[in-house]
Amino acid sequence: MKILDNADTKIFALGGLGEVGKNMYCVMHENEIIITDAGVTFPAGELMGIDYVIPDFTFLKKNENKIKGLFITHGHEDHIGGIPFLLQMINIPVIYAPNQAVGLIRKKLEERNIQYKKLYVYTEETVVKFKTMSVEFFRTTHSIPDSHGICIHTPNGNIVTTGDFKFDLTPIGPMANLYKMAKLGKEGVSLLLSDSTNALNEGFSMSESKVDEALRDIFQTHKGRIIIATFASNIYRLKHIVDTCKKMGRKIAVFGRSMDNNIEISIQGGYIKNKDIFVTPDEANHLPPGKVCLLCTGSQGEPLAALSRIANGNHRQIKLQKDDIVIFSSSAIPGNALSIARTVNKLYLRGVKVYTNTSLSDIHTSGHGSQEELKLMLRLINPKYFMPFHGEYRMLKAHADIAVDCGIPRENTFILSNGDVLSLYKGKITRAKSIQAGDVYVDGNRIGDVSNAVMKDRKIMANDGIVVVIANIDVVNNKLLGNPNITTRGFVQVNENQEMLRKLEEIAKHAINQKITKQINYTEIKNQIILELSAFISETTGRKPIILPVIMNIKKETK
């Protein structure tokens, strides 16, 4: 491992490697740090009670005076969702983001009552210069407007990060700037960081215009009400749903807070122009079914999202009708397939027709490039070294293999983990000593207070429940008053297990009496209760609930 010094340019990720989400990448030279993106991931099922997972900012906090700015590639949550938490912990001198992302960031900061005035819009023509480094941008195609790649010029070579991208020759929005990518490649790029999300998918991704055609066909043939669930952040999809509804004479009612926010920001930014097409849910209920489209969240089967509540029949404003069709204009995020299947089944049980994305109905396409598009990016940028990012390990590995197929020597590819550091010196890259990186949990308004021990306890309570033992001890006469009281939650059905609960009382009583002495040690008493109850419960039930002893001190004077 190379020891870092000020002559080196350091490149590392605090999030986004070995995972899809939580993107955060840094370039450091001398006393300057440039940060690219600050995203979140949403917790998997085992992270009970956690709202978001964000990168560990410890390194940045220790080097706060070196941070020059945060640069955002585009406005998706896994690239901007961590900004409110970052600003609460660290002074970020300036944030540059494309127009759509700026609108989304401002909305986030307003919701959390965070005042931040140095948020600026950049375009392809923008160049931001610092003492030793400078930053410029190139337009890419993604599922949200104003997506960009970033080129960071350093004294030791140029570093390009693609952000999320695909190559779409018939896009809904503007074309990617292939000329500028090729120009950067011709000038010389030392290191390319490239999106690996779809590195396992062969060929080219489908054009967004093909989705437009498929949705238009459904609109033309169906005469009843249409309900569409899609990603709220897929602005181009929302745009052509709005345009199609305008052509077909349908009004749109929107359901879901994130959908409302994204449409509002898109109208303000000029991406969606037909503002008069939107109606309230009450107005939609009084229109003929053939004149209505319901646009809602819940494409991933989220239990509290609008579509899930509609499928369950407990949505306050919308009840399914027999001629409704429901369109899932989305693909399943890994881990969500079961939730989506449950929602689809509930919709079928209610007698409505459901369209999902299959080879027979092209109603969704990814915003991330497949293998041939990744090759095209490699050929255009033509880097000396390559580091795949934004993906699980298998995706990063597949992308590194693609780079080798495109002529980059295997030894010039780096599959890294969060916290690993590359050292760039005079155009040559070596590995350097790692820095601290990891996951930080956000639980409500608390950032990082939820430790692994707390998460372990939550899992135990979820799987095996909790047993509370309440005992009253006479501290004057040093004796137990009555029997301990046993209360359980999530452990056993109380009415059907009275005999077991009486046995637990006896064991707890025996444990307390064993440890009552003239000098009462409450820690020893509690430990003895836990020890004896745990052994009995494990032997009789095979379960290991959390056992919580509560000792009440009672001063009972002897007459």
XYZ file of C-alpha atoms in Angstrom:
559
model
C 0.000 0.000 0.000
C 1.292 3.398 -0.994
C 1.511 6.012 1.774
C -0.313 9.148 0.693
C 1.404 12.493 0.400
C 0.332 15.900 -0.877
C 1.708 15.270 -4.355
C -0.809 12.474 -4.917
C -4.397 12.869 -6.014
C -6.616 10.585 -3.953
C -9.847 8.998 -5.213
C -12.227 7.127 -2.933
C -15.890 6.323 -2.358
C -17.809 6.744 0.882
C -20.810 4.973 -0.667
C -21.916 3.351 -3.913
C -19.444 0.452 -4.149
C -20.817 -3.042 -3.528
C -24.335 -1.573 -3.426
C -26.898 0.208 -5.574
C -27.426 3.537 -3.825
C -25.770 5.759 -1.222
C -23.524 7.262 -3.907
C -20.728 9.507 -2.667
C -17.315 9.883 -4.319
C -14.400 12.131 -3.454
C -11.280 13.474 -5.165
C -8.642 14.985 -2.909
C -5.488 16.909 -3.869
C -3.325 18.777 -1.362
C -5.783 20.794 0.738
C -8.781 20.473 -1.572
C -11.595 17.894 -1.575
C -14.238 17.748 -4.288
C -17.298 15.617 -3.487
C -19.533 14.094 -6.138
C -23.090 13.202 -5.045
C -24.457 12.521 -1.564
C -27.119 9.830 -1.700
C -29.056 7.484 0.534
C -30.229 3.900 0.354
C -33.559 2.781 1.690
C -33.333 0.148 4.421
C -33.782 -3.531 3.727
C -36.345 -5.483 5.758
C -33.905 -6.406 8.513
C -33.208 -2.740 9.358
C -36.321 -2.349 11.466
C -37.403 1.211 12.209
C -34.630 2.754 10.082
C -35.698 5.458 7.629
C -32.505 5.895 5.593
C -28.962 4.593 5.345
C -26.334 7.275 4.607
C -22.540 7.201 4.206
C -20.212 7.600 7.168
C -19.032 11.235 7.005
C -16.225 10.817 9.585
C -13.379 11.376 7.114
C -15.044 14.487 5.730
C -15.669 15.830 9.217
C -11.984 15.416 10.086
C -11.014 17.193 6.850
C -13.862 19.724 6.806
C -11.575 22.688 6.089
C -10.403 21.056 2.837
C -13.865 20.614 1.289
C -14.309 22.934 -1.705
C -17.739 21.890 -2.899
C -20.338 19.214 -3.586
C -21.211 18.476 -7.223
C -24.416 16.607 -8.089
C -24.795 14.509 -11.255
C -28.627 14.325 -11.186
C -31.640 14.468 -8.901
C -32.334 10.870 -7.865
C -32.533 9.986 -4.164
C -29.481 7.752 -4.262
C -27.493 10.818 -5.364
C -29.097 13.718 -3.451
C -30.994 12.123 -0.553
C -28.075 12.447 1.869
C -27.619 16.209 1.396
C -29.864 17.325 4.315
C -27.969 15.025 6.696
C -24.584 16.071 5.306
C -25.394 19.761 5.818
C -26.461 19.126 9.417
C -23.052 17.625 10.200
C -20.519 19.338 7.929
C -19.984 22.795 6.444
C -20.214 22.468 2.662
C -19.023 25.755 1.095
C -21.036 25.397 -2.120
C -23.275 22.920 -3.945
C -23.504 22.800 -7.741
C -26.325 20.788 -9.329
C -28.283 20.715 -12.602
C -31.601 22.569 -12.751
C -34.012 19.724 -11.934
C -31.825 18.512 -9.068
C -31.645 22.026 -7.603
C -35.445 22.128 -7.400
C -35.551 18.744 -5.668
C -32.756 19.672 -3.237
C -34.460 22.946 -2.293
C -37.670 21.030 -1.566
C -35.777 18.623 0.699
C -34.090 21.408 2.611
C -37.379 23.290 3.065
C -39.060 20.170 4.480
C -36.311 19.863 7.106
C -36.151 23.619 7.732
C -32.490 23.806 6.665
C -31.309 27.220 5.501
C -28.662 26.971 2.761
C -27.986 29.786 0.307
C -25.034 28.543 -1.744
C -26.876 26.167 -4.063
C -26.163 26.940 -7.721
C -27.313 25.590 -11.091
C -24.663 24.413 -13.542
C -24.928 23.694 -17.269
C -22.612 22.058 -19.785
C -20.894 25.386 -20.285
C -20.075 25.811 -16.586
C -16.461 25.441 -15.436
C -15.729 25.676 -11.695
C -12.102 26.384 -10.817
C -10.272 25.916 -7.539
C -6.605 26.371 -6.652
C -5.388 22.955 -7.838
C -8.450 21.424 -9.527
C -11.270 22.402 -11.862
C -14.610 20.805 -12.726
C -16.607 20.674 -15.973
C -19.714 18.785 -17.075
C -21.174 16.830 -20.017
C -24.813 15.966 -20.676
C -25.922 12.326 -20.396
C -29.230 10.529 -20.864
C -31.006 9.073 -17.833
C -34.581 8.723 -16.573
C -34.534 12.199 -15.029
C -33.844 15.500 -16.838
C -30.536 17.325 -16.572
C -28.351 14.286 -15.910
C -24.635 14.921 -16.300
C -21.250 13.320 -16.101
C -18.431 15.210 -14.423
C -14.789 15.680 -15.351
C -12.368 16.741 -12.610
C -9.068 18.140 -13.843
C -6.224 17.543 -11.384
C -2.445 18.170 -11.577
C -1.944 14.399 -11.921
C -4.520 13.692 -14.610
C -8.200 13.957 -15.514
C -10.859 11.946 -13.678
C -14.279 11.346 -15.266
C -17.367 10.075 -13.451
C -20.347 9.230 -15.628
C -23.139 9.497 -13.075
C -26.086 7.274 -14.058
C -26.433 7.010 -17.821
C -27.662 5.184 -20.893
C -27.326 5.903 -24.612
C -30.727 6.533 -26.181
C -30.704 7.637 -29.816
C -34.420 8.489 -29.697
C -34.783 9.962 -26.208
C -37.749 11.884 -24.839
C -35.409 14.689 -23.735
C -32.183 16.033 -25.280
C -29.466 13.745 -26.630
C -26.387 12.927 -24.620
C -23.368 14.994 -25.681
C -21.302 12.296 -27.386
C -19.065 14.962 -28.920
C -17.956 16.320 -25.554
C -17.361 12.795 -24.208
C -15.144 12.013 -27.195
C -13.385 15.366 -26.807
C -12.546 14.598 -23.169
C -11.314 11.175 -24.256
C -9.073 12.712 -26.880
C -7.630 15.186 -24.362
C -6.727 12.248 -22.118
C -8.504 10.672 -19.148
C -6.475 8.953 -16.456
C -9.399 7.347 -14.613
C -13.010 6.616 -15.546
C -15.656 5.854 -12.907
C -18.652 4.375 -14.727
C -22.198 3.283 -13.803
C -22.395 -0.514 -13.375
C -26.099 -0.993 -12.566
C -26.935 -2.941 -15.746
C -23.497 -4.428 -16.422
C -25.054 -7.915 -16.361
C -27.571 -7.071 -19.113
C -26.528 -7.870 -22.671
C -27.132 -5.653 -25.670
C -28.631 -2.149 -25.622
C -31.335 -0.890 -23.277
C -34.677 -0.084 -24.865
C -35.362 3.502 -25.892
C -37.747 5.556 -23.780
C -39.644 6.345 -26.986
C -40.600 2.644 -27.275
C -42.248 2.902 -23.850
C -44.074 5.977 -25.104
C -45.471 3.918 -28.014
C -46.516 1.019 -25.768
C -48.343 3.291 -23.327
C -50.013 5.157 -26.174
C -51.342 1.856 -27.573
C -52.898 1.004 -24.205
C -54.478 4.456 -23.955
C -55.956 4.134 -27.445
C -57.535 0.714 -26.892
C -58.832 1.019 -23.319
C -62.027 2.958 -22.728
C -62.153 2.728 -18.932
C -60.095 4.288 -16.166
C -56.309 3.865 -16.294
C -54.177 3.672 -13.147
C -50.411 3.998 -13.631
C -47.780 3.292 -10.992
C -44.246 4.414 -11.790
C -41.184 5.891 -10.131
C -41.983 9.435 -9.025
C -38.460 10.494 -10.014
C -38.784 9.236 -13.615
C -39.654 12.675 -14.954
C -39.492 11.752 -18.638
C -41.980 8.920 -18.026
C -44.279 11.340 -16.221
C -43.864 13.825 -19.062
C -45.011 11.463 -21.778
C -47.868 10.156 -19.613
C -49.014 13.778 -19.319
C -48.547 14.373 -23.069
C -50.448 11.164 -23.923
C -53.322 12.067 -21.601
C -53.487 15.494 -23.229
C -53.785 13.923 -26.692
C -56.366 11.373 -25.513
C -58.505 13.878 -23.617
C -57.894 12.428 -20.153
C -57.439 14.308 -16.895
C -54.843 13.205 -14.328
C -55.263 12.845 -10.585
C -52.040 12.399 -8.649
C -51.630 10.243 -5.528
C -48.534 10.083 -3.355
C -46.434 12.815 -1.754
C -43.267 12.123 -3.757
C -45.280 12.103 -6.992
C -46.869 15.443 -6.074
C -43.472 16.978 -5.273
C -41.789 15.790 -8.477
C -44.628 16.952 -10.701
C -44.724 20.342 -8.975
C -40.963 20.811 -9.462
C -41.187 19.587 -13.082
C -43.935 22.129 -13.834
C -41.858 24.894 -12.248
C -38.800 23.818 -14.282
C -40.772 23.698 -17.540
C -40.371 19.944 -18.115
C -44.132 19.354 -17.814
C -46.135 22.086 -19.520
C -49.798 21.003 -19.363
C -50.615 22.187 -15.855
C -54.345 22.373 -16.586
C -54.546 18.614 -17.121
C -54.324 17.878 -13.384
C -57.496 17.529 -11.306
C -58.227 16.703 -7.678
C -59.200 13.139 -6.660
C -62.756 14.350 -5.971
C -63.005 15.861 -9.472
C -61.638 12.632 -10.972
C -64.343 10.606 -9.207
C -67.023 12.694 -10.928
C -65.585 12.380 -14.445
C -66.436 9.537 -16.889
C -63.910 6.635 -16.421
C -62.643 7.052 -19.987
C -61.615 10.614 -19.204
C -59.468 9.776 -16.174
C -55.910 8.620 -15.509
C -54.721 8.055 -11.943
C -50.980 8.516 -11.470
C -49.673 7.062 -8.230
C -46.760 5.838 -6.195
C -46.405 2.200 -5.148
C -44.720 0.570 -8.149
C -42.505 -1.401 -5.727
C -45.371 -2.737 -3.611
C -44.617 -0.395 -0.689
C -47.291 -1.121 1.974
C -48.158 2.529 2.657
C -47.990 3.771 -0.942
C -51.114 4.829 -2.813
C -51.376 1.769 -5.074
C -51.055 -0.689 -2.173
C -53.890 1.072 -0.326
C -56.006 1.045 -3.487
C -55.323 -2.696 -3.913
C -56.234 -3.320 -0.266
C -59.480 -1.411 -0.685
C -58.694 1.041 2.112
C -57.792 4.154 0.118
C -59.965 7.043 1.308
C -60.525 8.583 -2.126
C -60.211 5.847 -4.741
C -62.143 2.569 -5.059
C -61.373 0.135 -7.868
C -63.935 -0.277 -10.657
C -64.425 -3.420 -12.728
C -63.206 -1.812 -15.975
C -60.038 -0.333 -14.460
C -56.629 -1.344 -15.729
C -53.478 -0.939 -13.660
C -50.102 -0.385 -15.354
C -46.825 -1.017 -13.536
C -44.552 1.217 -15.632
C -41.471 0.169 -13.680
C -39.125 -2.715 -12.995
C -38.613 -4.453 -9.662
C -35.774 -3.121 -7.536
C -33.827 -6.120 -6.146
C -35.591 -7.384 -3.027
C -39.009 -5.934 -3.932
C -40.326 -8.687 -6.225
C -42.367 -10.369 -3.470
C -44.027 -7.103 -2.392
C -44.922 -6.298 -6.000
C -46.344 -9.793 -6.531
C -48.570 -9.403 -3.462
C -49.951 -6.109 -4.769
C -50.542 -7.562 -8.249
C -52.399 -10.543 -6.763
C -54.636 -8.264 -4.698
C -55.453 -6.235 -7.817
C -56.371 -9.383 -9.759
C -58.561 -10.544 -6.845
C -60.475 -7.280 -7.178
C -61.162 -8.063 -10.831
C -58.996 -5.488 -12.591
C -56.574 -6.089 -15.437
C -52.885 -5.559 -14.666
C -50.044 -4.778 -17.068
C -46.465 -5.411 -15.937
C -43.271 -4.991 -17.943
C -42.725 -8.130 -20.046
C -41.443 -8.995 -23.478
C -45.041 -8.612 -24.679
C -45.602 -5.145 -23.210
C -42.735 -2.649 -23.296
C -44.115 -0.347 -20.620
C -40.817 0.293 -18.834
C -37.166 0.708 -19.692
C -34.200 1.254 -17.443
C -32.370 4.547 -17.159
C -29.078 2.644 -16.904
C -27.053 1.437 -19.882
C -26.625 -2.241 -20.745
C -23.349 -3.853 -21.825
C -23.100 -2.356 -25.312
C -23.709 1.132 -23.933
C -21.051 0.620 -21.264
C -18.647 -0.343 -24.061
C -19.539 2.807 -25.974
C -18.790 4.960 -22.928
C -15.439 3.212 -22.492
C -14.576 3.798 -26.151
C -15.582 7.464 -26.061
C -13.743 8.323 -22.830
C -10.826 5.973 -23.591
C -9.381 5.997 -20.051
C -5.990 4.642 -18.998
C -7.459 3.233 -15.774
C -10.973 2.091 -14.952
C -12.998 1.877 -11.736
C -16.585 0.537 -11.971
C -18.979 2.121 -9.485
C -22.684 2.202 -8.576
C -23.364 -1.514 -8.277
C -23.187 -4.706 -6.268
C -19.946 -6.679 -6.482
C -21.192 -8.934 -9.308
C -22.071 -5.832 -11.343
C -18.702 -4.205 -10.679
C -16.924 -7.446 -11.656
C -18.914 -7.762 -14.890
C -18.173 -4.114 -15.748
C -14.441 -4.613 -15.133
C -14.552 -7.597 -17.516
C -16.241 -5.396 -20.126
C -13.449 -2.829 -19.731
C -10.851 -5.552 -20.345
C -12.760 -6.572 -23.516
C -12.477 -2.917 -24.596
C -8.688 -2.976 -24.347
C -7.979 -1.792 -20.796
C -5.339 -4.030 -19.163
C -6.714 -6.117 -16.295
C -4.128 -4.628 -13.929
C -5.510 -1.158 -14.767
C -9.016 -2.007 -13.472
C -9.929 -1.553 -9.824
C -12.879 -3.229 -8.105
C -12.989 -1.394 -4.785
C -15.027 -1.247 -1.603
C -16.218 1.893 0.141
C -13.229 3.471 1.887
C -10.581 2.015 -0.439
C -8.282 4.701 -1.837
C -6.594 5.062 -5.208
C -3.526 7.275 -5.542
C -3.043 9.059 -8.871
C 0.446 10.489 -9.413
C 1.661 11.802 -12.776
C -0.864 9.689 -14.672
C -0.124 6.455 -12.791
C -2.536 4.849 -10.295
C -1.704 2.638 -7.327
C -3.681 1.519 -4.308
C -3.248 3.413 -1.057
C -4.226 2.933 2.574
C -7.995 2.821 3.175
C -10.021 5.373 5.133
C -13.049 4.967 7.396
C -16.300 4.260 5.548
C -19.499 2.410 6.337
C -23.233 2.716 6.933
C -24.880 5.245 9.218
C -28.542 4.747 10.136
C -31.093 7.551 10.226
C -33.977 6.866 12.603
C -36.452 9.752 12.642
C -34.451 12.852 13.535
C -31.566 10.840 14.961
C -28.482 10.367 12.807
C -26.053 7.621 13.745
C -27.491 7.000 17.210
C -28.779 3.543 16.281
C -25.917 1.114 16.843
C -25.568 -2.486 15.706
C -26.473 -3.535 19.250
C -29.788 -1.660 18.983
C -30.493 -3.257 15.585
C -29.729 -6.690 17.069
C -32.220 -6.072 19.882
C -34.875 -4.965 17.377
C -34.399 -8.162 15.364
C -34.679 -10.300 18.505
C -37.866 -8.491 19.548
C -39.290 -8.927 16.054
C -38.462 -12.638 15.931
C -38.853 -13.766 19.554
C -40.601 -10.953 21.425
C -39.930 -9.481 24.843
C -40.545 -10.680 28.403
C -40.763 -8.026 31.147
C -40.318 -9.083 34.766
C -41.526 -6.527 37.343
C -40.596 -7.199 40.965
C -41.109 -5.167 44.153
C -38.345 -5.439 46.755
C -38.697 -4.236 50.344
C -35.366 -2.441 50.805
C -35.941 -2.002 54.544
C -36.427 -5.685 55.314
C -34.509 -7.010 52.274
C -37.211 -9.258 50.886
C -39.348 -9.764 47.807
C -42.908 -8.475 48.127
C -45.321 -10.925 46.513
C -44.658 -12.682 43.249
C -42.962 -11.024 40.268
C -45.304 -9.877 37.516
C -44.639 -11.264 34.033
C -45.661 -9.216 30.973
C -44.919 -10.333 27.401
C -45.191 -8.806 23.945
C -44.672 -10.853 20.796
C -43.605 -13.930 22.785
C -46.638 -16.127 23.506
C -50.432 -15.859 23.488
C -51.101 -14.918 27.116
C -54.545 -16.539 27.475
C -53.290 -19.866 26.133
C -50.051 -20.029 28.143
C -51.054 -19.271 31.732
C -49.205 -22.330 33.040
C -45.950 -21.219 31.387
C -46.302 -17.682 32.759
C -46.831 -19.063 36.279
C -43.668 -21.119 35.855
C -41.781 -17.986 34.764
C -43.006 -16.236 37.918
C -41.667 -19.073 40.049
C -38.283 -19.054 38.314
C -38.002 -15.259 38.598
C -38.963 -15.459 42.301
C -36.307 -18.127 42.922
C -33.659 -16.066 41.072
C -34.431 -12.931 43.106
C -34.427 -14.724 46.437
C -31.069 -16.268 45.592
C -29.461 -12.844 45.262
C -31.179 -10.845 48.017
C -28.622 -10.080 50.717
C -28.082 -7.317 53.274
C -26.301 -5.320 50.549
C -28.668 -5.603 47.587
C -26.900 -5.604 44.213
C -29.559 -4.870 41.601
C -27.285 -5.731 38.659
C -26.665 -9.195 40.064
C -30.391 -9.733 40.660
C -31.267 -8.715 37.092
C -28.504 -10.890 35.603
C -29.707 -13.886 37.628
C -33.301 -13.375 36.418
C -32.106 -13.201 32.801
C -29.862 -16.259 33.217
C -32.513 -18.542 34.719
C -35.435 -17.394 32.541
C -33.373 -17.579 29.346
C -32.363 -21.169 30.051
C -35.949 -22.264 30.782
C -37.510 -20.417 27.809
C -34.889 -21.683 25.373
C -35.302 -25.277 26.581
C -39.118 -25.270 26.500
C -39.847 -23.094 23.462
C -36.605 -22.874 21.484
C -36.940 -19.082 21.460
C -34.704 -16.334 22.849
C -36.805 -13.267 23.674
C -35.311 -10.158 25.208
C -35.791 -10.407 28.973
C -36.150 -7.062 30.714
C -36.149 -7.142 34.546
C -37.607 -4.075 36.301
C -36.895 -3.804 40.045
C -39.036 -1.436 42.116
C -37.683 -0.247 45.492
C -40.344 -0.243 48.187
C -39.668 1.184 51.639
C -41.949 -0.756 53.961
C -41.341 0.147 57.610
C -41.629 -2.667 60.198
C -44.191 -1.893 62.928
